[in-house]
Short mmCIF file of C-alpha atoms in Angstrom, two decimals:
data_model
loop_
_atom_site.label_atom_id
_atom_site.label_comp_id
_atom_site.label_asym_id
_atom_site.label_seq_id
_atom_site.Cartn_x
_atom_site.Cartn_y
_atom_site.Cartn_z
CA MET R 1 60.80 -105.88 1.91
CA ASN R 2 61.22 -107.97 -1.24
CA GLU R 3 62.25 -111.62 -1.47
CA ALA R 4 65.91 -110.82 -2.13
CA GLU R 5 66.14 -108.56 0.93
CA SER R 6 64.47 -111.23 3.03
CA SER R 7 66.96 -113.85 1.85
CA GLN R 8 69.88 -111.52 2.61
CA LEU R 9 68.63 -110.98 6.16
CA VAL R 10 68.21 -114.72 6.73
CA ASN R 11 71.68 -115.42 5.33
CA GLU R 12 73.23 -112.75 7.54
CA ILE R 13 71.66 -114.30 10.63
CA ASN R 14 72.81 -117.79 9.60
CA ASP R 15 76.34 -116.53 8.85
CA HIS R 16 76.72 -115.16 12.39
CA GLY R 17 75.64 -118.20 14.37
CA GLY R 18 71.88 -117.76 14.37
CA TRP R 19 69.19 -119.61 12.48
CA VAL R 20 65.79 -119.00 10.91
CA ASN R 21 63.28 -121.79 10.28
CA THR R 22 62.23 -120.67 6.79
CA SER R 23 60.09 -123.79 6.37
CA LEU R 24 57.61 -122.32 8.88
CA PHE R 25 57.10 -118.72 7.77
CA ARG R 26 57.94 -116.05 5.23
CA LEU R 27 58.38 -112.30 5.38
CA GLY R 28 56.20 -110.15 3.18
CA PRO R 29 53.99 -107.06 2.92
CA ILE R 30 50.99 -106.84 5.26
CA ASP R 31 48.20 -104.49 4.29
CA GLY R 32 48.41 -101.38 6.45
CA MET R 33 51.23 -102.81 8.58
CA GLY R 34 54.32 -102.75 6.39
CA THR R 35 56.38 -105.95 6.48
CA GLY R 36 55.33 -108.89 8.63
CA ALA R 37 55.76 -112.63 9.11
CA VAL R 38 53.14 -115.08 7.81
CA ALA R 39 52.97 -118.79 8.59
CA ILE R 40 53.27 -120.99 5.49
CA VAL R 41 52.35 -124.18 7.40
CA ASP R 42 50.42 -124.88 10.59
CA ILE R 43 52.76 -124.07 13.50
CA PRO R 44 52.18 -125.83 16.84
CA GLU R 45 52.50 -124.03 20.16
CA GLN R 46 56.02 -123.89 21.65
CA THR R 47 57.74 -124.06 18.27
CA PRO R 48 61.05 -122.16 17.90
CA LEU R 49 60.91 -119.87 14.88
CA PHE R 50 64.35 -118.24 14.83
CA HIS R 51 67.33 -117.65 17.12
CA LEU R 52 69.84 -114.79 17.47
CA PRO R 53 73.10 -115.25 19.37
CA LEU R 54 74.05 -112.46 21.75
CA ASP R 55 76.73 -111.02 19.47
CA GLN R 56 74.16 -110.48 16.72
CA LEU R 57 72.12 -108.12 18.90
CA LEU R 58 72.86 -104.54 17.86
CA MET R 59 73.49 -102.51 21.02
CA SER R 60 75.56 -99.46 21.84
CA HIS R 61 78.43 -101.54 23.22
CA SER R 62 78.39 -104.21 20.50
CA SER R 63 79.44 -101.85 17.70
CA ASP R 64 83.12 -101.19 17.05
CA ILE R 65 82.53 -97.43 17.10
CA LYS R 66 82.78 -97.41 20.87
CA ASN R 67 86.45 -98.42 20.62
CA ARG R 68 87.22 -95.65 18.12
CA LEU R 69 86.34 -92.85 20.54
CA SER R 70 87.97 -91.93 23.82
CA SER R 71 86.26 -93.13 26.96
CA SER R 72 85.41 -89.55 27.89
CA GLU R 73 83.82 -88.93 24.48
CA TRP R 74 81.79 -92.13 24.70
CA ASP R 75 80.69 -91.48 28.27
CA GLY R 76 79.75 -87.94 27.27
CA LEU R 77 77.08 -89.34 24.97
CA GLY R 78 75.12 -90.31 28.09
CA GLN R 79 73.07 -93.32 29.06
CA GLY R 80 70.13 -92.75 26.71
CA TRP R 81 69.67 -93.65 23.07
CA ILE R 82 72.41 -91.43 21.62
CA PRO R 83 75.19 -94.09 21.86
CA LEU R 84 72.93 -96.63 20.12
CA ILE R 85 71.95 -94.11 17.44
CA LEU R 86 75.63 -93.39 16.79
CA ALA R 87 76.33 -97.13 16.58
CA MET R 88 73.56 -97.54 14.00
CA MET R 89 74.83 -94.54 12.05
CA TRP R 90 78.35 -96.02 12.01
CA GLU R 91 77.29 -99.52 11.04
CA THR R 92 75.21 -98.09 8.19
CA HIS R 93 78.14 -95.97 7.07
CA ILE R 94 80.62 -98.85 6.85
CA GLY R 95 78.22 -100.88 4.71
CA GLU R 96 79.45 -104.36 3.79
CA GLU R 97 81.98 -104.29 6.61
CA SER R 98 79.14 -104.34 9.14
CA ARG R 99 77.74 -107.62 10.37
CA TRP R 100 74.35 -105.90 10.44
CA GLN R 101 74.36 -104.61 6.85
CA ALA R 102 71.38 -106.64 5.66
CA TYR R 103 69.49 -105.97 8.87
CA LEU R 104 69.97 -102.20 8.72
CA SER R 105 69.11 -102.20 5.01
CA SER R 106 65.86 -104.01 5.76
CA MET R 107 64.60 -101.28 8.11
CA PRO R 108 62.18 -98.57 7.01
CA VAL R 109 63.56 -95.15 6.12
CA THR R 110 60.26 -93.27 6.36
CA PHE R 111 57.75 -93.21 9.21
CA GLU R 112 54.14 -92.24 9.83
CA THR R 113 54.78 -91.20 13.43
CA PRO R 114 53.91 -87.63 14.49
CA MET R 115 57.63 -86.86 14.75
CA PHE R 116 57.56 -86.49 10.96
CA TRP R 117 54.21 -84.75 10.54
CA ASP R 118 53.96 -81.15 9.47
CA GLU R 119 52.63 -78.49 11.83
CA ASP R 120 49.06 -78.63 10.47
CA ALA R 121 48.85 -82.39 10.95
CA ARG R 122 50.33 -82.22 14.47
CA ARG R 123 47.78 -79.57 15.41
CA GLU R 124 45.11 -82.29 15.14
CA LEU R 125 46.74 -83.95 18.16
CA GLN R 126 46.05 -80.96 20.40
CA GLY R 127 44.73 -82.12 23.76
CA THR R 128 45.67 -85.76 23.23
CA GLU R 129 48.14 -87.75 25.28
CA ILE R 130 50.60 -87.46 22.37
CA GLU R 131 50.65 -83.66 22.23
CA ASN R 132 53.55 -83.14 24.62
CA THR R 133 55.42 -86.41 24.01
CA ILE R 134 56.51 -86.11 20.37
CA GLY R 135 59.90 -84.75 21.38
CA ARG R 136 61.06 -83.35 18.03
CA GLU R 137 62.58 -80.21 19.56
CA GLU R 138 64.34 -82.17 22.34
CA ALA R 139 65.79 -84.60 19.81
CA ASP R 140 67.04 -81.75 17.62
CA ASN R 141 68.72 -80.20 20.64
CA ASP R 142 70.38 -83.48 21.70
CA TYR R 143 71.84 -83.87 18.22
CA ARG R 144 73.18 -80.31 18.12
CA THR R 145 74.60 -80.16 21.64
CA ILE R 146 75.70 -83.74 22.36
CA LEU R 147 76.30 -85.76 19.22
CA ARG R 148 77.32 -83.23 16.56
CA PRO R 149 80.38 -81.95 18.52
CA VAL R 150 81.72 -85.52 18.61
CA LEU R 151 81.04 -85.99 14.91
CA GLU R 152 82.82 -82.73 14.04
CA ARG R 153 85.91 -83.66 16.11
CA HIS R 154 86.39 -86.83 14.06
CA PRO R 155 86.02 -86.11 10.34
CA GLU R 156 88.23 -89.14 9.68
CA LEU R 157 85.41 -91.29 11.10
CA PHE R 158 82.37 -89.21 10.31
CA PRO R 159 82.95 -87.33 7.05
CA SER R 160 80.70 -84.32 6.62
CA SER R 161 80.02 -85.43 3.05
CA SER R 162 78.26 -88.57 4.29
CA ASN R 163 74.48 -88.52 4.67
CA HIS R 164 74.73 -91.14 7.41
CA PHE R 165 75.52 -88.64 10.19
CA THR R 166 72.99 -85.89 9.48
CA LEU R 167 70.14 -84.69 11.68
CA GLU R 168 67.76 -86.52 9.33
CA ALA R 169 69.69 -89.78 9.85
CA TYR R 170 69.62 -89.15 13.60
CA HIS R 171 65.82 -88.89 13.56
CA MET R 172 65.51 -91.95 11.33
CA HIS R 173 67.54 -94.17 13.64
CA GLY R 174 65.83 -92.74 16.70
CA SER R 175 62.47 -93.66 15.20
CA ARG R 176 63.75 -97.13 14.40
CA ILE R 177 64.71 -97.56 18.05
CA LEU R 178 61.40 -96.17 19.27
CA SER R 179 59.35 -98.51 17.09
CA ARG R 180 61.50 -101.63 16.86
CA SER R 181 63.82 -101.99 19.86
CA PHE R 182 63.58 -104.43 22.74
CA THR R 183 64.44 -103.68 26.35
CA ILE R 184 66.21 -106.66 27.87
CA PRO R 185 68.19 -107.34 31.08
CA ALA R 186 71.72 -106.05 30.61
CA ILE R 187 73.10 -109.02 32.47
CA LEU R 188 71.82 -111.28 29.65
CA THR R 189 73.42 -109.26 26.85
CA GLY R 190 77.11 -109.38 27.70
CA ALA R 191 77.00 -105.66 28.50
CA LEU R 192 78.12 -106.29 32.08
CA ASP R 193 81.38 -107.84 33.20
CA ASN R 194 80.40 -110.42 35.80
CA ASP R 195 83.86 -111.86 36.39
CA ASP R 196 84.68 -109.71 39.42
CA ASP R 197 83.42 -112.17 42.01
CA ASP R 198 86.16 -111.19 44.48
CA GLU R 199 85.00 -107.56 44.81
CA ASP R 200 84.53 -106.21 48.31
CA ASP R 201 81.16 -106.55 49.97
CA ASP R 202 80.91 -102.74 49.84
CA ASP R 203 80.19 -103.12 46.13
CA ASP R 204 77.18 -105.40 46.67
CA ASP R 205 74.71 -102.56 46.20
CA ASP R 206 76.36 -101.59 42.90
CA ASP R 207 76.19 -105.21 41.78
CA ASP R 208 72.49 -105.32 42.58
CA ASP R 209 71.96 -102.17 40.53
CA GLU R 210 73.79 -103.73 37.59
CA GLU R 211 71.71 -106.88 37.81
CA ASP R 212 68.55 -104.76 37.65
CA ALA R 213 69.82 -102.68 34.71
CA ASN R 214 68.25 -102.97 31.27
CA GLU R 215 69.72 -102.54 27.81
CA VAL R 216 68.00 -101.28 24.66
CA ALA R 217 68.73 -103.71 21.84
CA MET R 218 67.92 -103.99 18.16
CA ILE R 219 67.23 -107.66 17.43
CA PRO R 220 67.29 -108.74 13.78
CA MET R 221 64.19 -110.57 12.51
CA ALA R 222 62.40 -110.14 15.84
CA ASP R 223 61.37 -106.62 14.92
CA MET R 224 59.87 -107.82 11.64
CA LEU R 225 56.94 -109.27 13.55
CA ASN R 226 53.99 -106.95 13.90
CA ALA R 227 51.87 -106.70 17.03
CA VAL R 228 48.14 -106.24 17.66
CA THR R 229 46.79 -105.73 21.16
CA GLY R 230 45.59 -109.05 22.58
CA LEU R 231 46.28 -111.12 19.45
CA ASP R 232 49.92 -112.11 20.01
CA ASN R 233 50.89 -115.71 19.24
CA ALA R 234 54.69 -115.56 19.64
CA ARG R 235 57.19 -114.12 22.10
CA LEU R 236 60.91 -113.51 22.35
CA PHE R 237 62.59 -115.68 25.00
CA SER R 238 66.06 -115.30 26.51
CA HIS R 239 68.36 -118.30 26.52
CA GLU R 240 67.62 -118.78 30.23
CA GLU R 241 63.87 -118.91 29.62
CA ALA R 242 64.14 -121.11 26.53
CA THR R 243 66.56 -123.55 28.17
CA ALA R 244 64.32 -123.85 31.22
CA GLN R 245 61.50 -124.92 28.91
CA SER R 246 63.80 -127.34 27.06
CA VAL R 247 62.79 -125.64 23.82
CA VAL R 248 66.16 -124.52 22.49
CA LYS R 249 69.75 -124.31 23.66
CA GLY R 250 72.39 -121.67 22.98
CA LYS R 251 72.93 -118.21 24.44
CA GLY R 252 70.88 -115.54 22.79
CA TYR R 253 67.23 -114.82 22.09
CA THR R 254 64.70 -117.11 20.44
CA MET R 255 61.27 -116.31 19.03
CA ILE R 256 58.87 -119.08 20.05
CA SER R 257 55.19 -119.54 19.22
CA THR R 258 52.99 -119.19 22.30
CA SER R 259 49.87 -120.63 20.66
CA ALA R 260 49.04 -122.65 17.57
CA ILE R 261 49.27 -120.61 14.35
CA LYS R 262 47.43 -121.71 11.21
CA ALA R 263 48.96 -121.47 7.77
CA GLY R 264 48.22 -118.05 6.30
CA GLU R 265 47.93 -116.34 9.69
CA GLN R 266 50.27 -113.54 10.68
CA ILE R 267 52.80 -114.27 13.40
CA LEU R 268 52.32 -111.52 15.97
CA ASN R 269 54.73 -110.59 18.71
CA THR R 270 53.55 -109.38 22.08
CA TYR R 271 53.95 -105.93 23.54
CA ASP R 272 52.56 -104.30 26.61
CA VAL R 273 48.95 -103.18 26.42
CA VAL R 274 49.29 -99.83 24.66
CA PRO R 275 46.64 -97.13 24.08
CA ASN R 276 46.22 -95.68 20.62
CA SER R 277 48.09 -92.56 21.67
CA GLY R 278 51.15 -94.73 22.39
CA LEU R 279 50.75 -96.77 19.22
CA LEU R 280 50.59 -93.67 17.06
CA ARG R 281 53.54 -92.02 18.79
CA LYS R 282 55.79 -95.10 18.58
CA TYR R 283 54.63 -97.04 15.54
CA GLY R 284 52.58 -94.66 13.40
CA HIS R 285 49.36 -96.67 13.49
CA VAL R 286 46.28 -97.16 15.65
CA ASP R 287 44.19 -100.20 16.62
CA THR R 288 40.52 -100.17 15.63
CA LEU R 289 39.16 -103.36 17.16
CA PRO R 290 35.52 -104.19 18.02
CA LEU R 291 35.12 -102.89 21.57
CA PRO R 292 33.99 -105.46 24.17
CA ALA R 293 30.39 -105.27 25.38
CA LYS R 294 31.63 -104.29 28.84
CA ILE R 295 33.21 -101.13 27.45
CA LEU R 296 30.27 -100.32 25.18
CA SER R 297 28.00 -100.53 28.24
CA LEU R 298 29.90 -97.56 29.70
CA LEU R 299 29.00 -95.39 26.70
CA SER R 300 25.82 -93.83 25.35
CA ASP R 301 24.46 -94.45 21.85
CA GLU R 302 25.68 -90.98 20.87
CA GLU R 303 29.20 -91.76 22.10
CA ILE R 304 29.27 -95.01 20.12
CA GLY R 305 27.58 -93.71 16.97
CA GLN R 306 28.02 -95.94 13.94
CA TRP R 307 31.56 -96.80 15.02
CA PRO R 308 31.73 -99.35 17.90
CA LEU R 309 35.47 -99.74 17.35
CA GLY R 310 38.60 -98.56 19.10
CA ASN R 311 41.33 -99.70 21.46
CA PRO R 312 40.26 -101.18 24.82
CA ALA R 313 43.55 -99.93 26.30
CA ASP R 314 42.89 -96.23 25.61
CA GLU R 315 43.56 -93.92 28.53
CA VAL R 316 43.65 -90.29 29.57
CA SER R 317 45.95 -88.70 32.13
CA ILE R 318 44.88 -85.97 34.52
CA ALA R 319 47.77 -83.80 35.66
CA GLY R 320 47.93 -82.83 39.32
CA ASP R 321 48.45 -79.23 38.20
CA LEU R 322 45.05 -79.26 36.52
CA VAL R 323 43.41 -80.59 39.69
CA VAL R 324 45.00 -77.85 41.79
CA GLU R 325 44.02 -75.23 39.22
CA ILE R 326 40.35 -76.25 39.33
CA VAL R 327 40.29 -76.51 43.12
CA THR R 328 41.91 -73.07 43.43
CA GLN R 329 39.38 -71.54 41.04
CA ARG R 330 36.56 -72.74 43.25
CA ALA R 331 38.17 -71.74 46.54
CA GLY R 332 39.81 -68.49 45.43
CA THR R 333 43.48 -67.64 45.03
CA GLY R 334 43.82 -66.82 48.72
CA LYS R 335 44.38 -70.52 49.45
CA SER R 336 47.09 -71.08 46.82
CA ALA R 337 49.94 -71.23 49.33
CA GLU R 338 48.03 -73.63 51.54
CA TYR R 339 47.28 -75.91 48.60
CA GLN R 340 50.92 -75.89 47.58
CA ALA R 341 51.93 -77.17 51.01
CA ARG R 342 49.45 -80.02 50.63
CA VAL R 343 50.70 -80.79 47.14
CA ASP R 344 54.32 -80.86 48.33
CA ARG R 345 53.45 -83.30 51.09
CA TRP R 346 51.49 -85.47 48.65
CA LEU R 347 54.42 -85.62 46.24
CA ASP R 348 56.67 -86.98 48.96
CA GLU R 349 54.92 -90.33 48.56
CA GLN R 350 52.45 -90.18 45.67
CA ASP R 351 52.33 -89.48 41.93
CA ASP R 352 51.06 -86.21 40.48
CA THR R 353 49.45 -87.78 37.41
CA PHE R 354 46.23 -89.78 37.48
CA VAL R 355 45.38 -92.19 34.68
CA LEU R 356 41.79 -92.83 33.63
CA SER R 357 40.88 -95.83 31.51
CA PHE R 358 37.91 -98.00 30.60
CA THR R 359 39.04 -100.44 33.30
CA THR R 360 39.41 -97.69 35.91
CA PRO R 361 37.32 -94.71 34.74
CA ILE R 362 38.18 -92.77 37.91
CA GLU R 363 41.49 -93.57 39.58
CA PRO R 364 40.89 -93.78 43.35
CA GLN R 365 44.06 -91.77 44.04
CA LEU R 366 42.56 -88.83 42.15
CA ILE R 367 39.63 -88.81 44.57
CA VAL R 368 41.98 -89.09 47.52
CA PHE R 369 44.10 -86.19 46.25
CA ILE R 370 41.04 -83.97 45.88
CA ARG R 371 39.84 -84.79 49.39
CA ILE R 372 43.22 -83.87 50.87
CA LEU R 373 43.05 -80.53 49.08
CA ILE R 374 39.51 -79.55 50.07
CA PHE R 375 38.89 -81.11 53.47
CA ASP R 376 41.01 -79.70 56.31
CA SER R 377 40.32 -82.61 58.66
CA GLU R 378 41.47 -85.19 56.12
CA TRP R 379 44.53 -83.10 55.30
CA GLN R 380 45.46 -82.91 59.00
CA ARG R 381 45.06 -86.66 59.40
CA PHE R 382 47.32 -87.24 56.40
CA LEU R 383 49.87 -84.66 57.61
CA LYS R 384 50.11 -85.92 61.19
CA LYS R 385 49.45 -89.65 60.84
CA GLY R 386 50.14 -90.34 57.18
CA LYS R 387 46.65 -91.82 56.74
CA LEU R 388 45.08 -91.30 53.34
CA PRO R 389 41.34 -90.57 53.07
CA LEU R 390 38.97 -93.13 51.62
CA PRO R 391 38.22 -92.55 47.90
CA VAL R 392 34.66 -91.41 48.53
CA ILE R 393 32.84 -89.27 45.96
CA ASP R 394 30.44 -86.94 47.75
CA ASP R 395 28.79 -83.91 46.16
CA SER R 396 31.78 -81.63 46.76
CA VAL R 397 34.22 -84.05 45.17
CA ALA R 398 31.82 -84.84 42.33
CA LYS R 399 31.48 -81.19 41.33
CA LEU R 400 35.22 -80.82 41.19
CA LEU R 401 35.60 -84.03 39.19
CA PHE R 402 33.07 -82.83 36.63
CA ASP R 403 34.94 -79.52 36.31
CA ILE R 404 38.27 -81.34 35.95
CA LEU R 405 36.90 -83.66 33.27
CA ASP R 406 35.31 -80.72 31.43
CA ALA R 407 38.61 -78.84 31.50
CA ARG R 408 40.51 -81.88 30.23
CA SER R 409 37.95 -82.45 27.47
CA SER R 410 37.98 -78.83 26.35
CA ARG R 411 41.54 -79.17 25.04
CA TYR R 412 40.53 -81.12 21.94
CA LEU R 413 39.98 -79.30 18.66
CA HIS R 414 36.88 -81.25 17.59
CA SER R 415 33.77 -82.65 19.23
CA LEU R 416 33.20 -86.37 19.64
CA LYS R 417 30.24 -86.13 17.26
CA ASP R 418 32.38 -84.53 14.56
CA ASP R 419 35.13 -87.11 14.99
CA LEU R 420 32.67 -90.01 14.68
CA ILE R 421 31.48 -88.52 11.40
CA LEU R 422 35.09 -88.11 10.26
CA VAL R 423 36.15 -91.75 10.84
CA THR R 424 33.10 -93.11 8.99
CA ALA R 425 33.39 -90.67 6.07
CA ILE R 426 33.10 -91.99 2.52
CA PRO R 427 35.43 -91.57 0.78
CA PRO R 428 37.85 -91.97 3.72
CA VAL R 429 39.76 -88.94 4.95
CA GLU R 430 43.55 -88.64 4.77
CA ARG R 431 45.27 -91.27 6.96
CA ARG R 432 46.93 -88.90 9.43
CA GLN R 433 43.66 -87.06 9.93
CA TYR R 434 41.90 -90.39 10.47
CA MET R 435 44.43 -91.65 13.03
CA SER R 436 44.28 -88.38 14.98
CA ALA R 437 40.49 -88.66 15.11
CA VAL R 438 40.72 -92.27 16.33
CA VAL R 439 42.96 -91.17 19.20
CA ARG R 440 40.63 -88.31 20.13
CA ILE R 441 37.55 -90.57 20.04
CA GLY R 442 39.16 -93.11 22.38
CA GLU R 443 40.21 -90.46 24.87
CA ARG R 444 36.86 -88.66 24.78
CA ARG R 445 35.09 -91.95 25.38
CA VAL R 446 37.28 -92.59 28.43
CA ILE R 447 36.33 -89.15 29.75
CA ALA R 448 32.66 -89.88 29.06
CA ALA R 449 32.93 -93.17 30.97
CA ALA R 450 34.60 -91.28 33.83
CA ARG R 451 31.77 -88.75 33.99
CA ARG R 452 29.20 -91.54 34.06
CA THR R 453 31.13 -93.30 36.84
CA VAL R 454 31.22 -90.12 38.94
CA ARG R 455 27.49 -89.64 38.47
CA ALA R 456 26.75 -93.25 39.42
CA GLN R 457 28.95 -93.21 42.53
CA THR R 458 27.53 -89.88 43.66
CA THR R 459 24.02 -91.28 43.33
CA MET R 460 25.04 -94.31 45.36
CA GLN R 461 26.51 -92.11 48.10
CA GLY R 462 23.37 -89.98 48.18
CA ALA R 463 21.28 -93.11 48.55
CA GLY R 464 23.27 -94.13 51.61
CA GLY R 465 25.70 -96.44 49.88
CA VAL R 466 28.73 -97.99 51.48
CA GLY R 467 31.33 -95.42 52.48
CA LYS R 468 28.97 -92.44 52.59
CA LYS R 469 30.63 -89.50 54.29
CA LYS R 470 29.13 -88.78 57.69
CA SER R 471 27.83 -85.31 58.34
#
């Protein structure tokens, strides 16, 4: 984003009832992070940086395009992102007539997310948490079967000659939503009509559902702030939150500093703790931070190599299907039907995916699930009384855990040793290849920490530790 584009965005916000404190920060290029916000003076904690009124939030219902379609056509677009994508397509198409022209023009048109990688590059993600979450084929199908029929019925609105309603435009806006949107309570956006206070009590449950509903919103300026895990110094506050703190008045959303920011430092928004697989899928980048000593202590010298970096939030999921597959292999296919009954009962109350991380190298529920599968007495207790087994790792469970972790690890294309060489290569390798290797390293390290945890807990049980299974 150049200075002129930045000024146009600020003017657009000011013209529609918002404000930007340009004496505190500027927008500009950030190495490796695209555009970002940098403080030009020291900013104290609890300082409002900019404010957007509710009607300047770009949401599916705030665009005029909703009123140009029949209610059945609009409802047929569903409750997902398609209505918002269509709204963004329309607002881009009408250009200067849109109150979001400068905002939409400021957004990126190309992305480094795997959605836009070629087949060879995506192959490097085999085995990772991203592999089955890219969603290119599903998005293509949604465009063809849901959105395109509406576009074709209204050439007066969506001319086929325009490049604003193509599949490529659909993917572009979808990626903008994925990487830049905010999920906020619908009741604070004007999306819900709350004037029907005289409704019958029978509608109370529906009202509660509406109050719990969320809306996906594109918020100008707010999405210009980058984010780095654990380094955030600003956050977006609703008018209710900001008014309660006596920081700012006026309905809408305000970005407020949450800690002191020195001149020259980047203003960083907060997001949930996200593993590198999630960062790459959504934003097209990965975090390579110095790993805390506590995490490094879980790894061997070979697993650290010359690269003690990564993302402390990295994680690996173990699918319940994989657990059942490994258990069945050990017991023989003759017990498949019996295991399925146990799985069905488990799924009545529990999840079928188990997440491993540096914080929780072995999820206790994974141990419990294995014990229900392999121990008849613990299965019967769960079936009849609903009592779950204790998450105890004895030799039988440990052997299965090792097999499960080996099977999960075998899905990657490259070894941890090879990936550590790749990320430290001079000259550096191509960026997509590098980011894929970073994701694989983080996940393999989580698996290594899980193996070490299983070994340690098994040793403790064998030594008569707390919770040892009685013979």
